[in-house]
């Protein structure tokens, strides 16, 4: 069966349909995903992003994968919030290295209306003024806080669903799945785009991965960016010592996400440092069109490695890819196009 002329943007994929796609013979799945990718994206373009940890460590939550939880001894020591000038310096160097999106991450459970949030809003304004897309990943957010970030020029807000609703409860107990969907809903009430995805390699079943994709597909419009993390195992966390995810599982997740959410940026995120150039090339062929890169060779903390700007520039050159310019995403929603429709935990369970 040939791939339909232009892959539809759908929100009603059944789990059976997703399973049928995901379990296709691998190269057929990659071919279909690559075909869909070309219908919505310039296949030569790669969005290069940079994570900046503006507040590191001492997080009260118990996310079983996380280096920054105060519940686990991972060797990551708490740090004070970065000064705005330091953030702007990192952002300017990132832009000079081809980065188009800077993501400000805080080891917080939620945003609090205090002086630290005022400083984050100021950072968002400053990095936006550098001509970069700014994303924040600060934990849970209410609507008023989402509006403040929107007024400051925030481009995207990251809040991952991480896994299926059922499996999620086995890895995080301090924040519910409904809390996560609620934050996504609050962001959706603004013009800020949604970045939401999850992690594979947590010990989940394939069905959990497919249910996670089904949750993401039910968000209307689809999250504008979908990070697919591979568990980056951190010594001292409960999930250290897991069996590593085979690269074929990563490629299947990327390709399936691409076909389900054709217009979204699919980002190959944590765990990419573990993949060879050839394995990454297959992920890009399967529709991953966004990566995190770094001058420090790690993501938010030294516990989670990341390829460097130089290594990525070399890889993109070998593969004939170019870094996408800021605000140059042809699929980004225009103002007013956002429909506020986010699934509820009940609806996730129902469509399972
Ligand atoms: N504290 C904020 C929160 O939890 O919403 C944002 C920071 S957290 C780094 C953002 C996401 O990174 C998590 O939701 C998770 O999906 C991913 N992540 C964190 N640690 C990871 C790891 N060791 N391996 C893979 N993904 C990870
Ligand atoms: Fe805290 Fe976020 Fe890490 Fe969870 S993922 S422990 S909320 S920093």
Tab-separated table of N, CA and C and ligand atoms in Angstrom, residues 51 59 61 63 65-68 105-109 137-140 157-162 172 175 180 197-199 202 229-234 269-271 300 303-304, ligand 1:
chain	number	residue	atom	x	y	z
A	51	UNK	N	20.064	23.385	25.392
A	51	UNK	CA	19.473	23.417	26.735
A	51	UNK	C	20.371	24.242	27.653
A	59	UNK	N	15.820	19.182	43.303
A	59	UNK	CA	14.392	19.176	42.979
A	59	UNK	C	13.658	18.237	43.944
A	61	UNK	N	11.000	16.536	43.520
A	61	UNK	CA	10.213	15.455	42.912
A	61	UNK	C	10.996	14.145	42.819
A	63	UNK	N	11.094	11.849	40.118
A	63	UNK	CA	11.177	11.257	38.776
A	63	UNK	C	12.334	10.268	38.743
A	65	UNK	N	14.144	8.778	36.800
A	65	UNK	CA	15.239	8.852	35.816
A	65	UNK	C	16.166	10.031	36.070
A	66	UNK	N	15.763	10.945	36.988
A	66	UNK	CA	16.365	12.274	36.952
A	66	UNK	C	17.567	12.491	37.879
A	67	UNK	N	18.600	13.063	37.287
A	67	UNK	CA	19.845	13.376	38.007
A	67	UNK	C	19.640	14.499	39.013
A	68	UNK	N	18.542	15.287	38.830
A	68	UNK	CA	18.405	16.504	39.638
A	68	UNK	C	17.472	16.348	40.830
A	105	UNK	N	15.898	25.426	31.246
A	105	UNK	CA	15.372	24.371	32.120
A	105	UNK	C	15.640	24.685	33.577
A	106	UNK	N	14.632	24.391	34.427
A	106	UNK	CA	14.812	24.576	35.871
A	106	UNK	C	14.403	23.296	36.575
A	107	UNK	N	15.185	22.939	37.600
A	107	UNK	CA	14.865	21.720	38.363
A	107	UNK	C	13.792	22.070	39.377
A	108	UNK	N	12.643	22.432	38.860
A	108	UNK	CA	11.495	22.808	39.691
A	108	UNK	C	10.361	21.817	39.494
A	109	UNK	N	9.524	21.719	40.524
A	109	UNK	CA	8.280	20.943	40.384
A	109	UNK	C	7.250	21.787	39.648
A	137	UNK	N	11.315	24.932	30.238
A	137	UNK	CA	10.829	23.692	30.832
A	137	UNK	C	11.064	23.830	32.332
A	138	UNK	N	10.005	24.287	33.015
A	138	UNK	CA	10.121	24.753	34.412
A	138	UNK	C	9.229	23.945	35.353
A	139	UNK	N	8.620	22.871	34.835
A	139	UNK	CA	7.664	22.122	35.661
A	139	UNK	C	6.253	22.631	35.413
A	140	UNK	N	5.381	22.394	36.405
A	140	UNK	CA	3.965	22.739	36.192
A	140	UNK	C	3.767	24.250	36.146
A	157	UNK	N	6.773	25.936	25.223
A	157	UNK	CA	6.899	25.448	26.602
A	157	UNK	C	6.955	23.933	26.566
A	158	UNK	N	8.008	23.374	27.197
A	158	UNK	CA	8.145	21.915	27.222
A	158	UNK	C	7.535	21.333	28.471
A	159	UNK	N	6.661	20.341	28.285
A	159	UNK	CA	6.182	19.557	29.424
A	159	UNK	C	5.902	18.159	28.901
A	160	UNK	N	6.799	17.210	29.175
A	160	UNK	CA	6.663	15.866	28.602
A	160	UNK	C	5.636	15.034	29.352
A	161	UNK	N	4.959	14.143	28.631
A	161	UNK	CA	4.052	13.191	29.300
A	161	UNK	C	4.848	11.961	29.741
A	162	UNK	N	6.041	11.809	29.154
A	162	UNK	CA	7.045	10.808	29.577
A	162	UNK	C	6.722	9.361	29.215
A	172	UNK	N	6.990	8.056	38.493
A	172	UNK	CA	6.873	9.367	39.151
A	172	UNK	C	5.625	9.335	40.038
A	175	UNK	N	3.932	13.929	40.901
A	175	UNK	CA	3.176	14.760	39.969
A	175	UNK	C	2.343	13.795	39.133
A	180	UNK	N	0.234	16.867	34.360
A	180	UNK	CA	1.014	17.181	33.153
A	180	UNK	C	0.094	17.660	32.013
A	197	UNK	N	6.760	15.291	24.767
A	197	UNK	CA	7.110	13.960	24.256
A	197	UNK	C	7.336	13.046	25.446
A	198	UNK	N	8.374	12.208	25.354
A	198	UNK	CA	8.605	11.302	26.473
A	198	UNK	C	9.904	10.549	26.328
A	199	UNK	N	9.971	9.445	27.100
A	199	UNK	CA	11.230	8.704	27.204
A	199	UNK	C	10.968	7.227	26.888
A	202	UNK	N	12.618	3.029	29.908
A	202	UNK	CA	12.360	3.140	31.356
A	202	UNK	C	12.011	1.785	31.981
A	229	UNK	N	13.062	11.018	23.990
A	229	UNK	CA	14.279	10.778	24.788
A	229	UNK	C	14.531	9.281	24.867
A	230	UNK	N	15.821	8.923	24.878
A	230	UNK	CA	16.226	7.551	25.238
A	230	UNK	C	16.725	7.667	26.676
A	231	UNK	N	16.266	6.808	27.569
A	231	UNK	CA	16.715	6.956	28.974
A	231	UNK	C	18.239	7.057	29.019
A	232	UNK	N	18.689	8.168	29.595
A	232	UNK	CA	20.120	8.337	29.812
A	232	UNK	C	20.335	7.923	31.269
A	233	UNK	N	20.937	6.771	31.502
A	233	UNK	CA	20.952	6.167	32.828
A	233	UNK	C	21.891	6.945	33.755
A	234	UNK	N	21.347	7.330	34.911
A	234	UNK	CA	22.138	8.135	35.853
A	234	UNK	C	22.374	7.307	37.112
A	269	UNK	N	16.423	13.442	21.386
A	269	UNK	CA	16.963	14.244	22.504
A	269	UNK	C	17.925	13.446	23.364
A	270	UNK	N	17.592	13.268	24.678
A	270	UNK	CA	18.550	12.589	25.560
A	270	UNK	C	18.899	11.221	25.000
A	271	UNK	N	20.142	10.804	25.201
A	271	UNK	CA	20.556	9.469	24.763
A	271	UNK	C	21.139	9.471	23.368
A	300	UNK	N	21.356	19.061	30.420
A	300	UNK	CA	21.177	20.039	31.490
A	300	UNK	C	22.271	19.918	32.550
A	303	UNK	N	25.493	14.773	34.122
A	303	UNK	CA	25.054	13.365	34.238
A	303	UNK	C	24.439	12.846	32.942
A	304	UNK	N	24.030	13.783	32.055
A	304	UNK	CA	23.374	13.357	30.805
A	304	UNK	C	24.156	13.940	29.616
B	1	LIG	N1	11.848	20.017	35.950
B	1	LIG	C1	11.087	20.193	34.754
B	1	LIG	C2	10.067	19.109	34.608
B	1	LIG	O1	10.279	18.030	35.141
B	1	LIG	O2	9.066	19.363	33.944
B	1	LIG	C3	11.929	20.218	33.479
B	1	LIG	C4	13.174	19.542	33.445
B	1	LIG	S1	13.225	17.855	32.911
B	1	LIG	C5	14.817	17.843	32.433
B	1	LIG	C6	12.473	17.758	31.322
B	1	LIG	C7	12.409	16.340	30.751
B	1	LIG	O3	13.697	15.790	30.441
B	1	LIG	C8	11.755	15.287	31.631
B	1	LIG	O4	10.323	15.427	31.616
B	1	LIG	C9	12.211	13.991	30.948
B	1	LIG	O5	11.302	13.640	29.910
B	1	LIG	C10	13.576	14.350	30.334
B	1	LIG	N2	14.669	13.740	31.092
B	1	LIG	C11	15.149	14.151	32.270
B	1	LIG	N3	16.148	13.333	32.687
B	1	LIG	C12	16.291	12.367	31.725
B	1	LIG	C13	17.144	11.221	31.559
B	1	LIG	N4	18.044	10.890	32.500
B	1	LIG	N5	17.011	10.462	30.448
B	1	LIG	C14	16.090	10.789	29.508
B	1	LIG	N6	15.243	11.846	29.606
B	1	LIG	C15	15.343	12.631	30.703
